[in-house]
Coordinates of C-alpha atoms in Angstrom, one line a residue:
M1 CA 19.2 -27.9 -22.5
S2 CA 18.9 -30.7 -19.9
Q3 CA 15.8 -31.3 -17.7
E4 CA 17.9 -30.3 -14.7
D5 CA 18.8 -27.0 -16.3
I6 CA 15.1 -26.4 -17.2
L7 CA 14.0 -27.0 -13.6
L8 CA 16.8 -24.9 -12.3
R9 CA 15.8 -22.0 -14.6
R10 CA 12.2 -22.4 -13.6
G11 CA 13.2 -22.3 -9.9
L12 CA 15.2 -19.1 -10.4
A13 CA 12.4 -17.5 -12.4
D14 CA 9.9 -18.4 -9.7
I15 CA 12.2 -16.8 -7.0
R16 CA 12.6 -13.7 -9.1
K17 CA 8.9 -13.5 -9.5
Q18 CA 8.3 -13.9 -5.7
I19 CA 10.9 -11.2 -5.0
E20 CA 9.2 -8.8 -7.5
D21 CA 5.9 -9.5 -5.7
L22 CA 7.4 -8.2 -2.5
H23 CA 7.3 -4.7 -4.1
L24 CA 10.3 -3.6 -2.2
A25 CA 11.1 0.1 -2.2
S26 CA 14.1 1.0 -4.3
A27 CA 17.2 2.2 -2.5
A28 CA 18.3 5.8 -3.1
Y29 CA 20.7 8.4 -1.8
A30 CA 20.2 12.1 -1.2
A31 CA 21.8 15.4 -0.4
I32 CA 20.2 18.4 1.2
G33 CA 21.6 21.9 0.9
I34 CA 20.0 24.7 3.0
T35 CA 20.4 28.4 2.6
E36 CA 18.7 31.2 4.5
N37 CA 15.6 31.3 2.3
E38 CA 15.6 28.0 0.3
Y39 CA 16.7 24.5 0.2
F40 CA 17.8 22.0 -2.4
V41 CA 17.1 18.2 -2.3
V42 CA 18.9 15.9 -4.7
I43 CA 17.9 12.2 -4.8
I44 CA 19.9 9.6 -6.7
D45 CA 18.1 6.4 -7.6
D46 CA 20.2 3.9 -9.6
D47 CA 21.4 5.9 -12.6
T48 CA 18.9 8.7 -12.4
S49 CA 18.7 11.7 -10.2
I50 CA 16.2 14.4 -9.5
T51 CA 16.8 17.9 -8.0
V52 CA 14.2 19.9 -6.2
K53 CA 14.7 23.6 -5.3
Q54 CA 12.2 24.9 -2.8
R55 CA 11.7 28.3 -1.2
A56 CA 11.1 27.8 2.5
N57 CA 7.5 28.9 3.2
G58 CA 7.4 28.5 7.0
K59 CA 9.7 29.1 10.0
D60 CA 10.5 25.4 10.4
K61 CA 12.5 24.5 7.2
H62 CA 13.4 21.1 8.8
E63 CA 9.8 20.0 9.1
E64 CA 9.2 21.2 5.5
I65 CA 12.1 19.1 4.3
L66 CA 11.0 16.0 6.3
N67 CA 7.4 16.3 5.0
W68 CA 8.6 16.7 1.4
I69 CA 10.8 13.6 1.7
R70 CA 8.0 11.6 3.2
K71 CA 5.6 12.5 0.4
Y72 CA 8.1 11.9 -2.4
T73 CA 9.4 8.6 -1.2
A74 CA 5.9 7.3 -0.5
Q75 CA 4.7 8.3 -4.0
N76 CA 7.7 6.7 -5.7
N77 CA 8.1 3.6 -3.5
M78 CA 11.6 4.7 -2.5
K79 CA 13.8 4.2 0.5
I80 CA 16.5 6.8 1.1
V81 CA 19.4 5.1 2.8
A82 CA 21.6 8.1 3.5
A83 CA 21.7 11.8 2.9
A84 CA 24.5 14.4 2.9
L85 CA 23.7 17.7 4.7
L86 CA 25.3 20.9 3.6
G87 CA 25.1 24.5 4.6
S88 CA 23.0 24.7 7.7
A89 CA 24.3 25.7 11.0
E90 CA 21.7 23.3 12.3
A91 CA 22.8 20.4 10.1
D92 CA 23.4 18.2 13.2
R93 CA 19.8 18.7 14.4
L94 CA 18.4 18.0 10.9
G95 CA 20.6 14.9 10.7
S96 CA 19.2 13.6 14.0
E97 CA 15.7 14.2 12.7
L98 CA 16.4 12.3 9.5
W99 CA 17.8 9.4 11.4
L100 CA 15.1 9.1 14.1
S101 CA 12.1 10.1 12.0
L102 CA 12.9 8.8 8.5
D103 CA 15.5 6.2 9.1
I104 CA 18.0 8.0 6.9
V105 CA 21.7 7.9 7.8
P106 CA 22.9 11.5 8.0
V107 CA 26.3 12.4 6.5
I108 CA 27.2 15.9 7.8
K109 CA 29.4 18.0 5.6
H110 CA 30.5 21.1 7.4
G111 CA 32.4 23.6 5.2
N112 CA 32.2 26.9 3.4
E113 CA 31.4 25.7 -0.1
P114 CA 28.6 27.5 -1.9
I115 CA 25.2 25.9 -1.8
N116 CA 23.8 25.4 -5.2
E117 CA 22.4 22.7 -7.5
T118 CA 25.9 21.5 -8.6
T119 CA 27.4 21.2 -5.1
V120 CA 24.4 19.4 -3.7
Q121 CA 24.3 17.0 -6.7
E122 CA 28.0 16.2 -6.1
A123 CA 27.4 15.6 -2.4
A124 CA 24.6 13.1 -3.3
R125 CA 26.9 11.2 -5.7
T126 CA 29.7 11.2 -3.0
V127 CA 27.5 9.8 -0.3
S128 CA 26.1 7.1 -2.6
Q129 CA 29.7 5.9 -3.2
Q130 CA 30.2 5.4 0.6
F131 CA 27.8 2.5 0.6
D132 CA 28.1 -1.0 -0.9
E133 CA 25.9 -3.1 -3.1
H134 CA 23.9 -4.1 0.0
N135 CA 23.3 -0.4 0.9
L136 CA 25.6 -0.8 3.9
V137 CA 28.2 1.8 4.8
K138 CA 31.7 0.8 3.6
V139 CA 34.1 0.5 6.6
V140 CA 37.2 2.3 5.3
P141 CA 40.0 2.1 7.9
T142 CA 42.4 4.9 8.5
D143 CA 46.1 4.4 8.2
T144 CA 46.1 3.3 11.9
N145 CA 42.9 1.3 11.6
E146 CA 40.9 3.8 13.6
V147 CA 37.1 3.1 13.5
I148 CA 35.2 6.3 12.9
P149 CA 31.5 5.8 13.8
S150 CA 28.7 7.5 11.8
F151 CA 27.1 10.6 13.2
L152 CA 23.5 9.7 14.1
V153 CA 22.1 11.8 16.9
T154 CA 22.8 14.9 19.0
L155 CA 23.7 15.3 22.7
K156 CA 20.1 16.4 23.3
D157 CA 18.9 13.1 22.1
Y158 CA 21.1 11.2 24.5
E159 CA 20.2 13.5 27.4
K160 CA 16.6 12.4 27.0
T161 CA 17.6 8.8 27.8
V162 CA 18.8 9.3 31.4
P163 CA 17.9 11.1 34.6
Q164 CA 19.4 14.6 35.0
T165 CA 21.7 13.5 37.8
A166 CA 23.4 11.0 35.5
W167 CA 23.6 13.5 32.7
A168 CA 25.2 16.2 34.9
Y169 CA 27.7 13.6 36.2
L170 CA 28.7 12.6 32.6
H171 CA 29.6 16.3 32.0
E172 CA 31.5 16.6 35.2
L173 CA 33.6 13.5 34.3
S174 CA 34.1 14.8 30.8
Q175 CA 35.4 18.1 32.1
E176 CA 37.9 16.4 34.4
F177 CA 39.0 14.2 31.5
R178 CA 39.6 17.3 29.3
E179 CA 41.4 19.2 32.1
R180 CA 43.9 16.4 32.6
N181 CA 44.6 16.4 28.8
S182 CA 43.6 12.7 28.7
R183 CA 43.7 10.6 25.6
M184 CA 42.1 7.2 25.8
V185 CA 42.4 4.5 23.2
F186 CA 40.5 1.1 22.8
F187 CA 41.9 -1.8 20.9
N188 CA 39.8 -4.8 19.8
A189 CA 39.8 -7.4 17.0
T190 CA 37.2 -6.2 14.5
P191 CA 35.2 -3.0 13.6
Q192 CA 32.0 -4.9 12.9
G193 CA 30.2 -7.9 14.3
G194 CA 29.4 -8.9 17.9
G195 CA 28.6 -7.0 21.0
V196 CA 32.0 -5.4 21.6
A197 CA 32.0 -3.6 18.3
L198 CA 28.4 -2.4 18.8
M199 CA 29.2 -1.0 22.2
R200 CA 32.3 0.8 20.9
H201 CA 30.4 2.4 18.0
A202 CA 27.9 3.8 20.3
Q203 CA 30.4 4.9 22.9
M204 CA 32.6 6.6 20.4
R205 CA 29.6 8.5 19.0
L206 CA 28.8 9.9 22.4
Y207 CA 32.4 10.7 23.3
R208 CA 32.8 12.5 20.0
L209 CA 29.7 14.6 20.7
L210 CA 31.2 15.5 24.1
G211 CA 34.5 16.6 22.4
L212 CA 36.6 14.0 24.2
D213 CA 40.0 12.7 22.9
I214 CA 38.9 9.1 22.9
H215 CA 39.6 6.7 20.0
W216 CA 39.0 3.1 18.9
H217 CA 41.3 1.0 16.7
A218 CA 40.7 -2.4 15.3
M219 CA 43.6 -4.8 14.8
Q220 CA 44.9 -5.7 11.3
P221 CA 42.9 -8.7 10.3
N222 CA 44.6 -12.1 9.8
A223 CA 42.3 -15.1 8.9
E224 CA 44.8 -17.7 10.2
V225 CA 45.2 -15.9 13.5
F226 CA 41.4 -15.3 13.9
E227 CA 40.9 -19.1 13.4
I228 CA 43.2 -19.6 16.4
T229 CA 41.7 -16.8 18.6
K230 CA 38.1 -18.0 18.0
T231 CA 38.5 -21.8 18.2
K232 CA 41.5 -22.2 20.5
L233 CA 41.2 -19.1 22.8
H234 CA 37.5 -18.0 22.9
N235 CA 35.9 -21.4 22.5
V236 CA 38.3 -23.2 24.8
L237 CA 37.9 -20.6 27.6
Q238 CA 34.1 -20.9 27.2
A239 CA 34.4 -24.7 27.4
V240 CA 32.5 -25.2 24.1
A241 CA 35.5 -26.4 22.0
P242 CA 35.6 -30.1 20.9
E243 CA 37.8 -32.4 23.0
G244 CA 41.5 -32.1 21.9
V245 CA 41.3 -28.6 20.5
E246 CA 44.0 -26.6 22.1
L247 CA 46.8 -24.2 21.3
T248 CA 49.9 -25.6 19.7
D249 CA 53.4 -24.1 19.8
H250 CA 52.9 -23.1 16.2
D251 CA 49.6 -21.4 17.1
K252 CA 51.4 -19.5 19.9
Q253 CA 54.2 -18.4 17.5
L254 CA 51.7 -17.1 14.9
Y255 CA 49.6 -15.3 17.6
S256 CA 52.7 -13.7 19.1
A257 CA 54.1 -12.6 15.7
W258 CA 50.7 -11.0 14.8
S259 CA 50.6 -9.3 18.2
S260 CA 54.1 -7.9 17.7
D261 CA 53.3 -6.7 14.2
N262 CA 50.1 -4.9 15.4
A263 CA 51.9 -3.3 18.3
E264 CA 54.5 -1.9 15.9
H265 CA 51.7 -0.7 13.6
F266 CA 50.0 1.1 16.5
K267 CA 53.3 2.3 18.1
Q268 CA 52.6 6.0 17.6
V269 CA 48.9 5.6 18.7
I270 CA 50.1 3.9 21.9
Q271 CA 52.8 6.5 22.6
E272 CA 50.3 9.4 22.2
S273 CA 47.7 7.9 24.6
N274 CA 47.7 8.0 28.3
V275 CA 44.9 5.5 29.0
I276 CA 44.7 2.3 27.0
V277 CA 42.0 -0.4 26.9
I278 CA 42.4 -4.0 25.5
D279 CA 39.1 -5.7 24.6
D280 CA 39.2 -9.5 25.1
P281 CA 42.0 -12.0 24.3
Q282 CA 42.6 -11.2 20.7
P283 CA 44.6 -8.0 21.2
S284 CA 46.0 -9.0 24.6
G285 CA 49.3 -10.2 23.0
M286 CA 50.1 -6.5 22.4
M287 CA 50.2 -5.7 26.2
P288 CA 53.9 -6.3 26.8
Y289 CA 54.7 -4.1 23.8
I290 CA 52.3 -1.4 25.1
K291 CA 54.2 -1.4 28.4
E292 CA 57.4 -1.0 26.4
H293 CA 56.2 1.8 24.2
N294 CA 54.3 3.7 26.9
P295 CA 55.2 2.4 30.4
E296 CA 53.4 5.3 32.2
A297 CA 50.0 4.8 30.6
P298 CA 47.4 3.0 32.8
L299 CA 46.4 -0.2 31.0
M300 CA 42.9 -1.8 31.4
Y301 CA 41.8 -5.3 30.2
R302 CA 38.1 -5.8 29.5
S303 CA 36.9 -9.4 29.5
H304 CA 33.7 -9.8 27.6
I305 CA 33.3 -13.6 27.6
H306 CA 32.0 -16.3 29.9
L307 CA 34.9 -17.5 32.0
D308 CA 34.8 -20.1 34.9
N309 CA 37.4 -19.2 37.5
E310 CA 37.4 -22.8 39.0
L311 CA 37.9 -24.3 35.6
L312 CA 40.7 -21.9 34.8
A313 CA 42.4 -22.8 38.0
K314 CA 42.0 -26.6 37.7
Q315 CA 45.4 -28.1 36.9
D316 CA 46.0 -29.8 33.6
T317 CA 42.9 -28.7 31.7
P318 CA 42.8 -26.9 28.3
Q319 CA 41.2 -23.9 30.1
Q320 CA 44.0 -23.7 32.6
R321 CA 46.8 -24.0 30.0
T322 CA 45.1 -21.5 27.7
W323 CA 44.5 -19.0 30.5
D324 CA 48.1 -19.4 31.7
F325 CA 49.3 -18.5 28.2
L326 CA 47.1 -15.4 28.1
W327 CA 47.7 -14.4 31.7
Q328 CA 51.4 -13.7 31.0
N329 CA 50.2 -10.7 29.0
I330 CA 46.9 -9.8 30.8
K331 CA 48.6 -9.6 34.2
L332 CA 50.3 -6.4 33.0
A333 CA 46.9 -4.6 33.2
D334 CA 46.4 -2.1 36.0
T335 CA 42.7 -3.0 36.0
F336 CA 40.8 -6.2 35.0
I337 CA 37.2 -5.4 34.0
S338 CA 34.7 -8.3 34.0
H339 CA 31.0 -8.7 33.6
P340 CA 29.3 -8.5 37.1
I341 CA 29.5 -12.3 37.7
E342 CA 31.9 -13.4 40.5
R343 CA 32.9 -16.7 38.8
F344 CA 33.9 -14.8 35.6
I345 CA 36.8 -13.3 37.5
P346 CA 39.9 -15.5 37.3
H347 CA 41.5 -16.0 40.8
T348 CA 44.7 -14.6 39.4
A349 CA 43.0 -11.3 38.4
A350 CA 40.9 -10.8 41.5
A351 CA 43.1 -8.2 43.1
T352 CA 42.6 -5.7 40.3
A353 CA 39.2 -6.7 39.1
V354 CA 36.1 -4.5 38.9
A355 CA 32.7 -5.3 37.4
M356 CA 30.7 -3.6 34.6
P357 CA 27.8 -4.9 32.5
A358 CA 27.7 -4.8 28.8
A359 CA 25.5 -2.1 27.2
T360 CA 23.4 -1.4 24.1
D361 CA 22.4 1.9 22.6
P362 CA 18.7 3.1 22.6
L363 CA 19.3 5.4 19.6
D364 CA 21.2 3.1 17.2
G365 CA 19.8 1.0 14.3
L366 CA 19.2 -2.0 16.6
N367 CA 17.0 -0.1 19.1
K368 CA 15.5 3.1 17.8
P369 CA 11.7 3.1 17.1
L370 CA 10.7 2.1 13.6
T371 CA 7.6 3.2 11.7
E372 CA 5.3 0.8 10.0
T373 CA 6.8 1.8 6.7
D374 CA 10.3 1.0 8.1
M375 CA 9.1 -2.3 9.4
D376 CA 7.6 -3.2 6.0
Y377 CA 10.8 -2.3 4.3
Y378 CA 13.2 -4.2 6.5
L379 CA 11.0 -7.3 6.9
G380 CA 10.6 -7.2 3.1
L381 CA 14.4 -7.2 2.8
F382 CA 14.5 -10.1 5.2
N383 CA 12.0 -12.1 3.0
K384 CA 14.1 -11.2 -0.1
I385 CA 17.1 -12.8 1.6
L386 CA 15.1 -15.8 2.6
L387 CA 14.0 -16.3 -1.0
E388 CA 17.5 -15.9 -2.3
H389 CA 18.5 -18.7 0.1
A390 CA 15.6 -20.9 -1.1
Q391 CA 13.6 -20.5 2.1
K392 CA 10.0 -19.7 2.4
P393 CA 9.2 -16.0 3.3
L394 CA 8.2 -15.1 6.8
D395 CA 4.4 -15.0 7.1
R396 CA 3.7 -11.7 9.0
S397 CA 0.1 -12.7 9.5
R398 CA 1.3 -15.4 12.0
P399 CA 3.3 -15.0 15.2
Y400 CA 7.0 -15.9 15.2
I401 CA 9.6 -16.6 17.9
V402 CA 13.1 -15.2 17.4
Q403 CA 16.6 -15.9 18.6
I404 CA 19.0 -13.2 17.4
A405 CA 22.6 -14.3 17.9
R406 CA 25.8 -15.2 16.1
F407 CA 26.0 -18.7 14.6
D408 CA 28.3 -19.9 17.4
P409 CA 28.7 -23.2 19.3
S410 CA 27.8 -21.5 22.6
K411 CA 24.5 -20.1 21.5
G412 CA 22.4 -23.3 21.9
I413 CA 20.9 -23.2 18.4
P414 CA 20.1 -27.0 18.4
D415 CA 18.1 -26.5 21.6
V416 CA 16.2 -23.6 20.0
I417 CA 15.1 -25.8 17.2
E418 CA 14.2 -28.8 19.5
A419 CA 12.2 -26.5 21.8
Y420 CA 10.3 -25.1 18.8
V421 CA 9.4 -28.6 17.5
Q422 CA 8.2 -29.7 21.0
L423 CA 6.1 -26.5 21.1
R424 CA 4.6 -27.3 17.7
K425 CA 3.6 -30.7 19.0
K426 CA 1.9 -29.2 22.1
L427 CA -0.2 -26.6 20.2
G428 CA -3.7 -27.5 19.2
T429 CA -5.4 -26.4 16.0
E430 CA -7.2 -23.6 17.7
Y431 CA -4.0 -21.5 17.9
P432 CA -2.1 -19.8 15.0
V433 CA 0.9 -21.8 13.9
P434 CA 4.0 -19.9 15.1
Q435 CA 7.2 -19.6 13.1
L436 CA 10.8 -19.6 14.2
V437 CA 13.5 -17.1 13.2
L438 CA 17.2 -17.7 13.8
A439 CA 19.2 -14.7 12.6
G440 CA 22.5 -12.9 13.3
H441 CA 25.4 -11.1 11.9
G442 CA 28.8 -12.5 11.0
S443 CA 32.2 -11.2 12.0
I444 CA 35.6 -11.3 10.4
D445 CA 37.2 -12.7 13.6
D446 CA 34.5 -15.5 13.8
P447 CA 35.3 -18.5 11.6
D448 CA 32.6 -20.6 13.4
G449 CA 29.8 -18.7 11.7
V450 CA 29.6 -20.6 8.4
P451 CA 30.1 -24.1 9.9
V452 CA 27.5 -23.5 12.6
Y453 CA 25.1 -22.1 10.0
N454 CA 25.6 -25.1 7.8
M455 CA 25.0 -27.4 10.8
T456 CA 21.8 -25.6 11.5
M457 CA 20.5 -26.0 7.9
R458 CA 21.4 -29.8 8.0
M459 CA 19.6 -30.2 11.3
C460 CA 16.4 -28.7 9.8
Q461 CA 16.4 -31.5 7.2
E462 CA 16.7 -34.4 9.7
D463 CA 13.6 -36.6 9.8
R464 CA 12.5 -35.2 13.2
Y465 CA 12.6 -31.6 12.1
R466 CA 11.8 -31.7 8.4
P467 CA 8.0 -31.5 8.8
Y468 CA 8.5 -28.1 10.5
A469 CA 11.5 -26.8 8.3
E470 CA 9.4 -24.5 6.2
D471 CA 8.5 -22.5 9.3
I472 CA 12.1 -22.3 10.5
K473 CA 13.9 -19.2 9.0
V474 CA 17.7 -19.4 9.3
V475 CA 19.7 -16.4 8.0
R476 CA 23.3 -15.2 8.5
L477 CA 22.8 -11.5 7.7
H478 CA 25.0 -8.7 6.5
H479 CA 25.5 -5.9 9.1
N480 CA 22.1 -4.2 8.7
D481 CA 21.1 -3.4 12.2
Q482 CA 17.6 -2.3 11.3
I483 CA 16.7 -5.7 9.9
L484 CA 17.5 -7.2 13.4
N485 CA 15.6 -4.3 15.0
A486 CA 12.5 -5.0 12.8
L487 CA 12.8 -8.8 13.4
M488 CA 12.8 -8.3 17.2
R489 CA 10.0 -5.7 17.1
G490 CA 7.8 -7.9 14.9
S491 CA 8.4 -11.0 17.0
K492 CA 6.1 -12.4 19.7
I493 CA 8.7 -13.9 22.0
A494 CA 12.5 -13.9 22.1
L495 CA 14.7 -16.8 23.0
Q496 CA 18.4 -16.8 24.2
L497 CA 19.3 -20.4 24.8
S498 CA 23.1 -19.8 25.2
H499 CA 25.0 -22.5 27.1
R500 CA 27.9 -20.0 27.7
E501 CA 27.3 -16.3 27.7
G502 CA 29.1 -13.1 28.9
F503 CA 26.4 -10.5 29.2
E504 CA 23.9 -10.8 26.3
V505 CA 22.9 -7.4 25.0
K506 CA 20.3 -9.1 22.8
V507 CA 18.3 -9.8 26.0
T508 CA 18.4 -6.2 26.9
E509 CA 17.3 -5.2 23.4
A510 CA 14.4 -7.7 23.4
L511 CA 13.2 -6.4 26.8
H512 CA 13.6 -2.8 25.6
K513 CA 11.0 -3.7 22.8
G514 CA 8.5 -5.3 25.2
K515 CA 9.3 -8.9 24.3
P516 CA 9.3 -11.5 27.0
V517 CA 12.6 -13.5 26.9
I518 CA 13.0 -17.2 27.6
A519 CA 16.6 -18.1 28.3
F520 CA 19.0 -20.5 29.9
E521 CA 20.7 -19.6 33.2
A522 CA 24.0 -18.9 31.5
G523 CA 26.5 -16.3 32.4
G524 CA 25.1 -12.8 32.9
I525 CA 21.7 -13.5 31.6
P526 CA 20.1 -14.1 35.0
L527 CA 21.0 -10.5 35.9
Q528 CA 18.9 -9.3 33.0
I529 CA 15.7 -11.3 33.3
K530 CA 13.4 -11.2 36.2
H531 CA 12.1 -14.8 36.3
E532 CA 8.3 -15.1 35.8
T533 CA 8.1 -11.3 35.5
T534 CA 10.0 -10.2 32.3
G535 CA 10.7 -13.7 31.1
Y536 CA 11.8 -17.2 32.2
L537 CA 15.1 -18.6 33.2
E538 CA 15.5 -22.4 32.7
K539 CA 18.3 -24.8 33.5
I540 CA 20.8 -25.1 30.6
G541 CA 19.6 -27.8 28.2
D542 CA 16.1 -28.1 29.6
V543 CA 14.3 -27.7 26.2
S544 CA 11.1 -29.2 27.5
A545 CA 10.8 -26.4 30.0
V546 CA 11.4 -23.9 27.3
A547 CA 8.8 -25.5 25.1
Q548 CA 6.3 -25.3 27.9
R549 CA 7.1 -21.6 28.6
L550 CA 6.6 -20.8 24.9
Y551 CA 3.3 -22.7 25.0
D552 CA 2.1 -20.7 28.0
L553 CA 3.0 -17.3 26.5
L554 CA 1.4 -18.1 23.2
T555 CA -1.9 -19.5 24.6
D556 CA -2.4 -17.2 27.7
E557 CA -3.0 -13.7 26.5
K558 CA -3.3 -12.1 29.9
L559 CA 0.0 -13.7 31.0
Y560 CA 1.7 -12.4 27.8
E561 CA 0.4 -8.9 28.2
R562 CA 1.4 -8.7 31.9
M563 CA 4.9 -9.9 31.1
S564 CA 5.3 -7.7 28.1
Q565 CA 4.4 -4.6 30.1
S566 CA 6.8 -5.6 32.8
T567 CA 9.8 -5.8 30.4
T568 CA 9.8 -2.1 29.6
A569 CA 8.7 -1.0 33.1
T570 CA 11.7 -2.6 34.8
L571 CA 14.5 -1.8 32.3
N572 CA 17.8 -1.1 33.9
P573 CA 19.5 2.1 32.5
N574 CA 22.9 0.7 33.6
Y575 CA 22.6 -1.5 30.4
F576 CA 22.6 1.5 28.0
T577 CA 25.2 3.8 26.4
V578 CA 25.3 6.8 28.7
Y579 CA 25.8 4.8 31.9
N580 CA 28.4 2.7 30.2
A581 CA 30.2 5.9 29.0
I582 CA 30.1 7.3 32.5
K583 CA 31.8 4.2 34.0
W584 CA 34.7 4.2 31.5
L585 CA 35.3 7.9 32.2
Y586 CA 35.2 7.3 35.9
L587 CA 37.8 4.6 35.6
A588 CA 40.0 6.6 33.3
N589 CA 39.9 9.7 35.6
R590 CA 40.8 7.6 38.7
L591 CA 43.7 6.0 36.9
R592 CA 44.9 9.3 35.6
R593 CA 44.8 10.6 39.2
K594 CA 47.0 7.5 40.1
E595 CA 44.3 6.3 42.5
S596 CA 44.1 2.6 43.0
L597 CA 40.8 0.8 42.6
P598 CA 39.5 -1.6 45.4
G599 CA 39.4 -4.6 43.1
N600 CA 37.8 -7.9 44.2
G601 CA 35.1 -7.5 41.7
N602 CA 33.6 -4.3 43.0
P603 CA 30.9 -3.0 40.6
V604 CA 31.9 0.2 39.0
G605 CA 28.4 1.6 39.5
E606 CA 28.6 1.0 43.2
L607 CA 32.1 2.7 43.4
I608 CA 30.5 5.8 41.7
G609 CA 27.4 5.7 44.0
A610 CA 24.8 8.4 44.0
P611 CA 25.2 10.0 40.6
L612 CA 24.2 6.7 39.0
A613 CA 21.1 6.2 41.1
Y614 CA 18.0 5.6 39.1

């Protein structure tokens, strides 16, 4: 064996030892069966399983079950990832309690099968097979690529997140939607990764609870086309593509053929719907075919990215040529929906344009409260991933700064690292040495992720940054929302140094958790942060100003506490799921009534008026 092999083996052995020293809870799956007087709990951990049959002693069986699970998992250093629920008329409520109290994904199994040890064991095995080797739910598309979100919470849980006026209006709109026999369908590029998919998951969960005929379908993936849509549509429109990158005739042919194939694949879905929504440029090529298959259905186009209407209109630029290519399809929309920033609305779309902010969900894995046990588990998982990538674990005894974002050219990652290094040079020895975390999910329609991640890792090894590299944690994560939730909750300060941005829900999520945010004045971010109250807004590229703001927040405890308290006190409910769902229903109902919208960028919330007051 060579010396190199010996050193490599020693390194791997050392990493394995450090991972063992984390004492991570082992992942398990469960099923719970409830009868009138008793309940069964089956837990599967690797290749073993245990079954417990208990007679319910009190009136609240749910609390008995939750307490038993808490005690058992604590004693056995176990983390139950998901649990099937059988046999209880109140299974939905128990499922919500499992999710919100114990961070267990509920899998509701309504049916008439008998509740006994055998059926509960089979349910536990079945639910374990629905998750992959990373303990993430497997996304199994239907024949028509419909995305079916997991059940997590009840309507009662959502009701607690908004004023009663808004909740009553949601039900009023839902009733009209049902009475008109409406069926709305959303099309986007991918079922996972990025803010669009996150919004749609939450929105579909709520609509399903309301019993509405609303669906979401993701396009058939094509790596070659996604390379085109990301680098030559998305990046060019956001003006972050390298010079010379632009659509070719061959690219257009590939994109058009893919659009035609998808439209044929979704033909029946399109024909059965009477309100249709297209999310962003990727599926916009289907719009002419949608008009062919279902000419009567109102068609909405939702733009989620940072556009510059002057740049799109400037002759002989890549942005103008790219937009002209897309506009031939997008102009077929009855309504153009933009983030609430005037310059994001192309001049060609102004007549039909309305404005709506992006939203995040207060009850999903990214935002729901986490217990200390949950925090330990997910930050332990994060440290395991760091070790597996030959990075030093996060030291939880020291503060850290976080930017959670995709590894994308628009996200300002080099500026984040430079600002952090300038901060480190400012700090004296009397203050704890902060760390920096750069983390985000990938997406199947985002080929930039790996190259930008690799660029970030190379940057950390440059002479200027190498002395600080051990304290910079860089991870491109699997789609585990709770890891991102834990990272944000455990952080001291959040950064969002995007150079181009639509409406960054990560800013809302940071503020929701009481974290001051320092960001560049890009896109919709200035609408989210109150400068010098909930965070700071600096000119794009001014890393020295960012470093100074970081220094102030880390060294002035009173300033930090005042700002942290302001973040949660001034949160805008328009940026959360229920208000977002209301706006979509409002638009759908008006279009179904064949009522025109005023256009010219009017905010949907202002069109609605009083019911959305807060």
